JSON list of C-alpha atoms in Angstrom, two decimals:
[
{"chain": "A", "resi": 1, "resn": "MET", "atom": "CA", "xyz": [-12.35, -17.12, 6.31]},
{"chain": "A", "resi": 2, "resn": "PRO", "atom": "CA", "xyz": [-10.42, -14.88, 8.77]},
{"chain": "A", "resi": 3, "resn": "GLY", "atom": "CA", "xyz": [-7.25, -16.72, 7.75]},
{"chain": "A", "resi": 4, "resn": "ILE", "atom": "CA", "xyz": [-7.46, -15.26, 4.26]},
{"chain": "A", "resi": 5, "resn": "TRP", "atom": "CA", "xyz": [-7.11, -11.77, 5.72]},
{"chain": "A", "resi": 6, "resn": "LEU", "atom": "CA", "xyz": [-3.99, -12.90, 7.57]},
{"chain": "A", "resi": 7, "resn": "ILE", "atom": "CA", "xyz": [-2.56, -14.20, 4.29]},
{"chain": "A", "resi": 8, "resn": "LEU", "atom": "CA", "xyz": [-3.31, -10.83, 2.66]},
{"chain": "A", "resi": 9, "resn": "GLY", "atom": "CA", "xyz": [-1.56, -9.15, 5.59]},
{"chain": "A", "resi": 10, "resn": "VAL", "atom": "CA", "xyz": [1.49, -11.35, 5.09]},
{"chain": "A", "resi": 11, "resn": "ALA", "atom": "CA", "xyz": [1.46, -10.46, 1.39]},
{"chain": "A", "resi": 12, "resn": "ILE", "atom": "CA", "xyz": [1.41, -6.76, 2.19]},
{"chain": "A", "resi": 13, "resn": "VAL", "atom": "CA", "xyz": [4.16, -6.95, 4.81]},
{"chain": "A", "resi": 14, "resn": "ALA", "atom": "CA", "xyz": [6.36, -9.10, 2.54]},
{"chain": "A", "resi": 15, "resn": "GLU", "atom": "CA", "xyz": [5.92, -6.61, -0.30]},
{"chain": "A", "resi": 16, "resn": "VAL", "atom": "CA", "xyz": [6.81, -3.68, 1.97]},
{"chain": "A", "resi": 17, "resn": "ILE", "atom": "CA", "xyz": [9.94, -5.47, 3.24]},
{"chain": "A", "resi": 18, "resn": "GLY", "atom": "CA", "xyz": [10.88, -6.38, -0.34]},
{"chain": "A", "resi": 19, "resn": "THR", "atom": "CA", "xyz": [10.45, -2.79, -1.48]},
{"chain": "A", "resi": 20, "resn": "THR", "atom": "CA", "xyz": [12.51, -1.52, 1.44]},
{"chain": "A", "resi": 21, "resn": "LEU", "atom": "CA", "xyz": [15.27, -4.01, 0.59]},
{"chain": "A", "resi": 22, "resn": "LEU", "atom": "CA", "xyz": [15.04, -2.97, -3.06]},
{"chain": "A", "resi": 23, "resn": "LYS", "atom": "CA", "xyz": [16.40, 0.45, -2.12]},
{"chain": "A", "resi": 24, "resn": "TYR", "atom": "CA", "xyz": [19.33, -1.17, -0.36]},
{"chain": "A", "resi": 25, "resn": "SER", "atom": "CA", "xyz": [20.08, -3.49, -3.30]},
{"chain": "A", "resi": 26, "resn": "HIS", "atom": "CA", "xyz": [21.53, -0.46, -5.16]},
{"chain": "A", "resi": 27, "resn": "GLY", "atom": "CA", "xyz": [20.22, -1.54, -8.55]},
{"chain": "A", "resi": 28, "resn": "PHE", "atom": "CA", "xyz": [20.65, -5.25, -7.77]},
{"chain": "A", "resi": 29, "resn": "THR", "atom": "CA", "xyz": [24.40, -4.82, -7.23]},
{"chain": "A", "resi": 30, "resn": "ARG", "atom": "CA", "xyz": [24.37, -5.97, -3.58]},
{"chain": "A", "resi": 31, "resn": "LEU", "atom": "CA", "xyz": [23.73, -9.69, -3.14]},
{"chain": "A", "resi": 32, "resn": "TRP", "atom": "CA", "xyz": [21.84, -10.00, 0.16]},
{"chain": "A", "resi": 33, "resn": "PRO", "atom": "CA", "xyz": [19.37, -7.14, -0.33]},
{"chain": "A", "resi": 34, "resn": "THR", "atom": "CA", "xyz": [18.76, -8.41, -3.88]},
{"chain": "A", "resi": 35, "resn": "LEU", "atom": "CA", "xyz": [18.06, -11.96, -2.67]},
{"chain": "A", "resi": 36, "resn": "GLY", "atom": "CA", "xyz": [15.88, -10.61, 0.13]},
{"chain": "A", "resi": 37, "resn": "THR", "atom": "CA", "xyz": [13.92, -8.54, -2.36]},
{"chain": "A", "resi": 38, "resn": "ALA", "atom": "CA", "xyz": [13.33, -11.53, -4.63]},
{"chain": "A", "resi": 39, "resn": "LEU", "atom": "CA", "xyz": [12.32, -13.76, -1.70]},
{"chain": "A", "resi": 40, "resn": "CYS", "atom": "CA", "xyz": [9.94, -11.18, -0.23]},
{"chain": "A", "resi": 41, "resn": "TYR", "atom": "CA", "xyz": [8.32, -10.45, -3.60]},
{"chain": "A", "resi": 42, "resn": "GLY", "atom": "CA", "xyz": [7.90, -14.18, -4.20]},
{"chain": "A", "resi": 43, "resn": "ILE", "atom": "CA", "xyz": [6.18, -14.59, -0.84]},
{"chain": "A", "resi": 44, "resn": "ALA", "atom": "CA", "xyz": [4.07, -11.48, -1.43]},
{"chain": "A", "resi": 45, "resn": "PHE", "atom": "CA", "xyz": [2.78, -12.56, -4.83]},
{"chain": "A", "resi": 46, "resn": "TRP", "atom": "CA", "xyz": [2.18, -16.14, -3.73]},
{"chain": "A", "resi": 47, "resn": "CYS", "atom": "CA", "xyz": [0.15, -14.94, -0.75]},
{"chain": "A", "resi": 48, "resn": "LEU", "atom": "CA", "xyz": [-1.72, -12.42, -2.88]},
{"chain": "A", "resi": 49, "resn": "SER", "atom": "CA", "xyz": [-2.57, -15.13, -5.40]},
{"chain": "A", "resi": 50, "resn": "ARG", "atom": "CA", "xyz": [-4.02, -17.24, -2.57]},
{"chain": "A", "resi": 51, "resn": "THR", "atom": "CA", "xyz": [-6.22, -14.38, -1.38]},
{"chain": "A", "resi": 52, "resn": "LEU", "atom": "CA", "xyz": [-7.62, -13.87, -4.87]},
{"chain": "A", "resi": 53, "resn": "GLU", "atom": "CA", "xyz": [-9.25, -17.29, -4.58]},
{"chain": "A", "resi": 54, "resn": "HIS", "atom": "CA", "xyz": [-11.59, -15.79, -1.93]},
{"chain": "A", "resi": 55, "resn": "ILE", "atom": "CA", "xyz": [-11.51, -11.99, -2.21]},
{"chain": "A", "resi": 56, "resn": "PRO", "atom": "CA", "xyz": [-12.48, -10.09, -5.39]},
{"chain": "A", "resi": 57, "resn": "THR", "atom": "CA", "xyz": [-9.41, -8.84, -7.24]},
{"chain": "A", "resi": 58, "resn": "GLY", "atom": "CA", "xyz": [-10.36, -5.15, -7.04]},
{"chain": "A", "resi": 59, "resn": "ILE", "atom": "CA", "xyz": [-10.99, -5.33, -3.31]},
{"chain": "A", "resi": 60, "resn": "ALA", "atom": "CA", "xyz": [-7.81, -7.28, -2.56]},
{"chain": "A", "resi": 61, "resn": "TYR", "atom": "CA", "xyz": [-5.72, -4.93, -4.70]},
{"chain": "A", "resi": 62, "resn": "ALA", "atom": "CA", "xyz": [-7.26, -1.81, -3.13]},
{"chain": "A", "resi": 63, "resn": "ILE", "atom": "CA", "xyz": [-6.33, -3.11, 0.30]},
{"chain": "A", "resi": 64, "resn": "TRP", "atom": "CA", "xyz": [-2.90, -4.32, -0.87]},
{"chain": "A", "resi": 65, "resn": "SER", "atom": "CA", "xyz": [-1.98, -1.02, -2.47]},
{"chain": "A", "resi": 66, "resn": "GLY", "atom": "CA", "xyz": [-3.56, 1.25, 0.14]},
{"chain": "A", "resi": 67, "resn": "VAL", "atom": "CA", "xyz": [-2.03, -0.40, 3.17]},
{"chain": "A", "resi": 68, "resn": "GLY", "atom": "CA", "xyz": [1.23, -0.91, 1.28]},
{"chain": "A", "resi": 69, "resn": "ILE", "atom": "CA", "xyz": [1.50, 2.80, 0.46]},
{"chain": "A", "resi": 70, "resn": "VAL", "atom": "CA", "xyz": [1.07, 3.73, 4.10]},
{"chain": "A", "resi": 71, "resn": "LEU", "atom": "CA", "xyz": [3.49, 1.09, 5.39]},
{"chain": "A", "resi": 72, "resn": "ILE", "atom": "CA", "xyz": [6.21, 1.80, 2.83]},
{"chain": "A", "resi": 73, "resn": "SER", "atom": "CA", "xyz": [5.93, 5.52, 3.61]},
{"chain": "A", "resi": 74, "resn": "ILE", "atom": "CA", "xyz": [6.38, 4.77, 7.31]},
{"chain": "A", "resi": 75, "resn": "ALA", "atom": "CA", "xyz": [9.31, 2.45, 6.54]},
{"chain": "A", "resi": 76, "resn": "GLY", "atom": "CA", "xyz": [10.93, 5.20, 4.44]},
{"chain": "A", "resi": 77, "resn": "TRP", "atom": "CA", "xyz": [10.47, 7.65, 7.29]},
{"chain": "A", "resi": 78, "resn": "ILE", "atom": "CA", "xyz": [11.96, 5.25, 9.87]},
{"chain": "A", "resi": 79, "resn": "PHE", "atom": "CA", "xyz": [14.79, 3.66, 7.87]},
{"chain": "A", "resi": 80, "resn": "SER", "atom": "CA", "xyz": [15.71, 6.30, 5.29]},
{"chain": "A", "resi": 81, "resn": "GLY", "atom": "CA", "xyz": [14.85, 9.55, 7.03]},
{"chain": "A", "resi": 82, "resn": "GLN", "atom": "CA", "xyz": [12.30, 10.47, 4.37]},
{"chain": "A", "resi": 83, "resn": "LYS", "atom": "CA", "xyz": [10.06, 13.35, 5.35]},
{"chain": "A", "resi": 84, "resn": "LEU", "atom": "CA", "xyz": [6.30, 13.02, 5.62]},
{"chain": "A", "resi": 85, "resn": "ASP", "atom": "CA", "xyz": [4.70, 16.45, 5.42]},
{"chain": "A", "resi": 86, "resn": "LEU", "atom": "CA", "xyz": [1.12, 17.28, 6.32]},
{"chain": "A", "resi": 87, "resn": "PRO", "atom": "CA", "xyz": [-0.30, 16.73, 2.80]},
{"chain": "A", "resi": 88, "resn": "ALA", "atom": "CA", "xyz": [1.39, 13.31, 2.64]},
{"chain": "A", "resi": 89, "resn": "MET", "atom": "CA", "xyz": [-0.03, 12.31, 6.01]},
{"chain": "A", "resi": 90, "resn": "LEU", "atom": "CA", "xyz": [-3.49, 13.60, 5.09]},
{"chain": "A", "resi": 91, "resn": "GLY", "atom": "CA", "xyz": [-3.37, 11.68, 1.83]},
{"chain": "A", "resi": 92, "resn": "MET", "atom": "CA", "xyz": [-2.39, 8.50, 3.62]},
{"chain": "A", "resi": 93, "resn": "GLY", "atom": "CA", "xyz": [-5.22, 9.10, 6.08]},
{"chain": "A", "resi": 94, "resn": "LEU", "atom": "CA", "xyz": [-7.62, 9.24, 3.13]},
{"chain": "A", "resi": 95, "resn": "ILE", "atom": "CA", "xyz": [-6.18, 5.98, 1.80]},
{"chain": "A", "resi": 96, "resn": "VAL", "atom": "CA", "xyz": [-6.74, 4.30, 5.17]},
{"chain": "A", "resi": 97, "resn": "ALA", "atom": "CA", "xyz": [-10.26, 5.74, 5.25]},
{"chain": "A", "resi": 98, "resn": "GLY", "atom": "CA", "xyz": [-10.91, 4.29, 1.80]},
{"chain": "A", "resi": 99, "resn": "VAL", "atom": "CA", "xyz": [-9.74, 0.84, 2.85]},
{"chain": "A", "resi": 100, "resn": "LEU", "atom": "CA", "xyz": [-11.97, 1.04, 5.93]},
{"chain": "A", "resi": 101, "resn": "VAL", "atom": "CA", "xyz": [-14.98, 2.10, 3.85]},
{"chain": "A", "resi": 102, "resn": "ILE", "atom": "CA", "xyz": [-14.43, -0.84, 1.51]},
{"chain": "A", "resi": 103, "resn": "ASN", "atom": "CA", "xyz": [-14.15, -3.32, 4.37]},
{"chain": "A", "resi": 104, "resn": "LEU", "atom": "CA", "xyz": [-16.91, -1.96, 6.56]},
{"chain": "A", "resi": 105, "resn": "PHE", "atom": "CA", "xyz": [-19.56, -0.92, 4.05]},
{"chain": "A", "resi": 106, "resn": "SER", "atom": "CA", "xyz": [-18.97, -2.54, 0.67]},
{"chain": "A", "resi": 107, "resn": "THR", "atom": "CA", "xyz": [-20.97, -5.60, -0.24]},
{"chain": "A", "resi": 108, "resn": "SER", "atom": "CA", "xyz": [-18.27, -6.41, -2.81]},
{"chain": "A", "resi": 109, "resn": "SER", "atom": "CA", "xyz": [-15.81, -7.34, -0.10]},
{"chain": "A", "resi": 110, "resn": "ALA", "atom": "CA", "xyz": [-15.65, -10.92, 1.15]},
{"chain": "A", "resi": 111, "resn": "HIS", "atom": "CA", "xyz": [-16.56, -10.84, 4.85]}
]
């Protein structure tokens, strides 16, 4: 079942790319970023739906949202010059810690 985690990873990355493109779509007024957003969100939700066949919804969504928050914050920092202060970085560290706790110690997670 390791492949299911790869599919969840693809879902997360596609959602992060889609969200990054969403900013550049300028309210869906620019064609290519808008199409890229729609394509990436379609891929993300299709992949997420596949993972839900094997991973409990709450676990999959916790991982999806936690990793997504961290990645989209990093993308904003790299591509948009958004600032990440110490409280933001500490909070993201706690999110990563939560995802690790779920995956390493929870019996609810599909291993």
